Coordinates of C-alpha atoms in Angstrom, one line a residue:
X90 CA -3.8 -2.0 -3.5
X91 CA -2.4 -3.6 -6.3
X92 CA 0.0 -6.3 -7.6
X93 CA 3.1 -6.4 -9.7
X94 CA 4.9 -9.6 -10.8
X95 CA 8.5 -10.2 -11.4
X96 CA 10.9 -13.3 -11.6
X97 CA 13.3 -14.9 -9.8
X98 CA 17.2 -14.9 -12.1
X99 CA 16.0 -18.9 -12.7
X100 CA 12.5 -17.7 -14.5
X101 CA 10.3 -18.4 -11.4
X102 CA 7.4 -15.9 -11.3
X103 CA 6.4 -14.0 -7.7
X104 CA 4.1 -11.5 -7.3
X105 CA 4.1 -8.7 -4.9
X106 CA 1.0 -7.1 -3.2
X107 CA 1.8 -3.2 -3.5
X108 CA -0.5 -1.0 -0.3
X109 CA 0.0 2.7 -0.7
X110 CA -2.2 5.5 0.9
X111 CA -3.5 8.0 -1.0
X112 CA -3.3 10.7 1.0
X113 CA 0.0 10.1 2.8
X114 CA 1.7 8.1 -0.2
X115 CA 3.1 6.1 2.5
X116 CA 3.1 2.7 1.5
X117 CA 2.6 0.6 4.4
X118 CA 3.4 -3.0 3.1
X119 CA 4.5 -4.6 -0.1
X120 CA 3.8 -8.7 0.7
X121 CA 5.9 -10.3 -1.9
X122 CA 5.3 -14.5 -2.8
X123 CA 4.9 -17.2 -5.0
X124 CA 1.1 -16.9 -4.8
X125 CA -0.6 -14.4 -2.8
X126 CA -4.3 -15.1 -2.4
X127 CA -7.4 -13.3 -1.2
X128 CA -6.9 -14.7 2.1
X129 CA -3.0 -13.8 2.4
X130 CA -4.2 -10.1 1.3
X131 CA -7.0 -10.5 3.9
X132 CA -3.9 -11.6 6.5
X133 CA -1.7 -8.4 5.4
X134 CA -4.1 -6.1 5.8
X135 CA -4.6 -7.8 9.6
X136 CA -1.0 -7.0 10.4
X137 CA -1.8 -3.2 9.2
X138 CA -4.5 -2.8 11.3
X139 CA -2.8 -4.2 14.2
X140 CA -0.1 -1.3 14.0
X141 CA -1.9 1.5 12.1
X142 CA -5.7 1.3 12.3
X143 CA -7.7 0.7 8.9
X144 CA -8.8 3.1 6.0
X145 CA -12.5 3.6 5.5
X146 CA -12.2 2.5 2.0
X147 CA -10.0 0.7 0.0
X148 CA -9.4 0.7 -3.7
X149 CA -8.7 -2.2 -5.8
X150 CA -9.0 -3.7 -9.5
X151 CA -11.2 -6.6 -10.2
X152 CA -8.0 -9.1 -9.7
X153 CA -9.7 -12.5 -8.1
X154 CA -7.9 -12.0 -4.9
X155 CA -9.4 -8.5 -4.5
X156 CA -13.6 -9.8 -5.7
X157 CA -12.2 -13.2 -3.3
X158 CA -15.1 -14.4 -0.9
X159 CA -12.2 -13.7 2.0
X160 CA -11.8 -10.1 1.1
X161 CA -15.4 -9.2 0.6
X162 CA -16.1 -10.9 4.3
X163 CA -13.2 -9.0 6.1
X164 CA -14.5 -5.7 4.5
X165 CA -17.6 -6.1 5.3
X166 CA -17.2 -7.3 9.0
X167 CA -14.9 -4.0 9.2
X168 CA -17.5 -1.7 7.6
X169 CA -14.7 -1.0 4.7
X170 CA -15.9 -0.3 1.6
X171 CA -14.4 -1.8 -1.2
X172 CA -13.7 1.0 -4.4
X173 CA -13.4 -1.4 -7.7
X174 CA -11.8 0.4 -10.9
X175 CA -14.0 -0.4 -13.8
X176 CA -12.1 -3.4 -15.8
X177 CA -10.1 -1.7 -18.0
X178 CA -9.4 1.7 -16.6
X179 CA -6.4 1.9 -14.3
X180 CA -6.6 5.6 -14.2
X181 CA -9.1 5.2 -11.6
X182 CA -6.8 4.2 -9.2
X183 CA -3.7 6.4 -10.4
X184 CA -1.3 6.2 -7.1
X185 CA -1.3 2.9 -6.8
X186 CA -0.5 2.6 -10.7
X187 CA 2.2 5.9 -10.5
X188 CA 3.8 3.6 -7.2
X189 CA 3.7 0.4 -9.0
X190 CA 5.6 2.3 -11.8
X191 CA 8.4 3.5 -9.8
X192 CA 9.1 0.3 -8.0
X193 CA 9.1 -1.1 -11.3
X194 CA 11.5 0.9 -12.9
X195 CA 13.6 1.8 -9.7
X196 CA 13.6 -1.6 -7.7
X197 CA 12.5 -4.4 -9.9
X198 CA 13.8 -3.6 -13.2
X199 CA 17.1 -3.0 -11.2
X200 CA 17.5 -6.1 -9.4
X201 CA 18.4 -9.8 -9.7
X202 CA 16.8 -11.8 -7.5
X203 CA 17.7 -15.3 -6.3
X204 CA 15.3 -16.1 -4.0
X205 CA 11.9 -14.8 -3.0
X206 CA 13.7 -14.0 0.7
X207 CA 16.1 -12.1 -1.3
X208 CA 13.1 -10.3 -3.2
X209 CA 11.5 -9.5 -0.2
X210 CA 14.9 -8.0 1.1
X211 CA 15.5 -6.1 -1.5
X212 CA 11.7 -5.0 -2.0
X213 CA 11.6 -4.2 1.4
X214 CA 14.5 -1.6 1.6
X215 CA 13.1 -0.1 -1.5
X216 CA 9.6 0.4 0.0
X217 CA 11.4 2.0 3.1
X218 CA 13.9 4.4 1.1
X219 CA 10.7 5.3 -0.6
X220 CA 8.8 6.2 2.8
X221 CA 11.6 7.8 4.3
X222 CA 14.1 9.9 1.2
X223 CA 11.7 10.8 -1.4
X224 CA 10.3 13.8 -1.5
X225 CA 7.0 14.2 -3.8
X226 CA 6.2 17.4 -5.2
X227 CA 2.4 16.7 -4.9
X228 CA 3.1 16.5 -1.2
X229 CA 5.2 19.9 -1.0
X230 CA 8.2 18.6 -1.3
X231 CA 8.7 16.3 1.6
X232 CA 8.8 12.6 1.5
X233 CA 5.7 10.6 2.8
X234 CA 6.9 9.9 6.1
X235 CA 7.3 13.0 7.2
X236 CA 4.5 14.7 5.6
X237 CA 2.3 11.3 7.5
X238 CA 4.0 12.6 10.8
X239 CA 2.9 16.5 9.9
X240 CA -0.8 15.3 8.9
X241 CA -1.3 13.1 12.7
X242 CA 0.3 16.3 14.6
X243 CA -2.0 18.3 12.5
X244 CA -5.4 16.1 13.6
X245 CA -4.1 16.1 17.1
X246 CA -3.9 19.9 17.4
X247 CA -6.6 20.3 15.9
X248 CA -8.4 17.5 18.0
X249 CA -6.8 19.4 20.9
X250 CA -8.6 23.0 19.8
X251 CA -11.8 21.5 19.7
X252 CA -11.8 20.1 23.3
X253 CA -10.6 23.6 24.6
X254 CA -13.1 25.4 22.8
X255 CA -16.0 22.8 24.1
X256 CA -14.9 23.3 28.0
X257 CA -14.2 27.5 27.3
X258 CA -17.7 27.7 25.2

């Protein structure tokens, strides 16, 4: 997780929570407002887990909404472990930083926006073009949605295989 800021075409700052798996490079949610804090990041990630189940870590730069008293509580009640990048270093958390990059140059750097609805709008399609029509060469080629829906199949079968072989051993 990270955050990127922008302004509205009158000069009124938002910022926009950026959530991208590592694995997948799926990015699940990008919660864009006038001031997101550690308790609205703790509220996102509540939605996530609702519909897809919770990482076993997380990680996050020292930002105050990420070292927030809300955060640290939720991750601990959850048995999540928060990863900080040492101040400084954003290499240490390079897919959030390559994402954030991207929506930059592709979505924010493109766009006027006249409202924060119309920054979430316009956020929002981006995040789900990105999911759905980009394919990433790290992931061979196909875009993160599909190589998400490959990766559960994959656990499923493999899942699958392991009951069989415990009734047939």
């Amino acid at each position: 997780m990270d955050f990127v800021s922008d302004s509205l075409h009158d000069g009124r700052r938002f910022r926009a929570l950026t959530i991208v798996d590592n694995v997948s490079r799926v990015s699940p949610a990008i919660e864009v407002g006038r001031s997101l804090t550690g308790q609205r990041v703790v509220e996102v990630l509540e939605g996530l887990a609702q519909s897809q189940g919770l990482p076993k870590m997380i990680q996050v730069d020292n930002g105050p909404e990420f070292t927030s008293k809300a955060l640290d509580e939720w991750a601990y009640q959850r048995k999540i472990k928060l990863q900080f990048s040492r101040p400084g270093k954003p290499t240490d958390n390079p897919f959030i930083e390559s994402f954030n990059g991207r929506l930059r140059q592709e979505c924010l750097d493109q766009s006027w926006f006249v409202s924060i609805e119309d920054a979430r709008k316009k956020i929002e399609n981006w995040r789900l073009d990105y999911n759905a029509n980009r394919p990433h060469r790290s992931l061979g080629n196909v875009t993160p949605n599909d190589f998400l829906a490959s990766w559960k199949e994959n656990q499923q079968a493999e899942k699958l295989t392991l009951l069989l072989d415990q009734k047939t051993g």
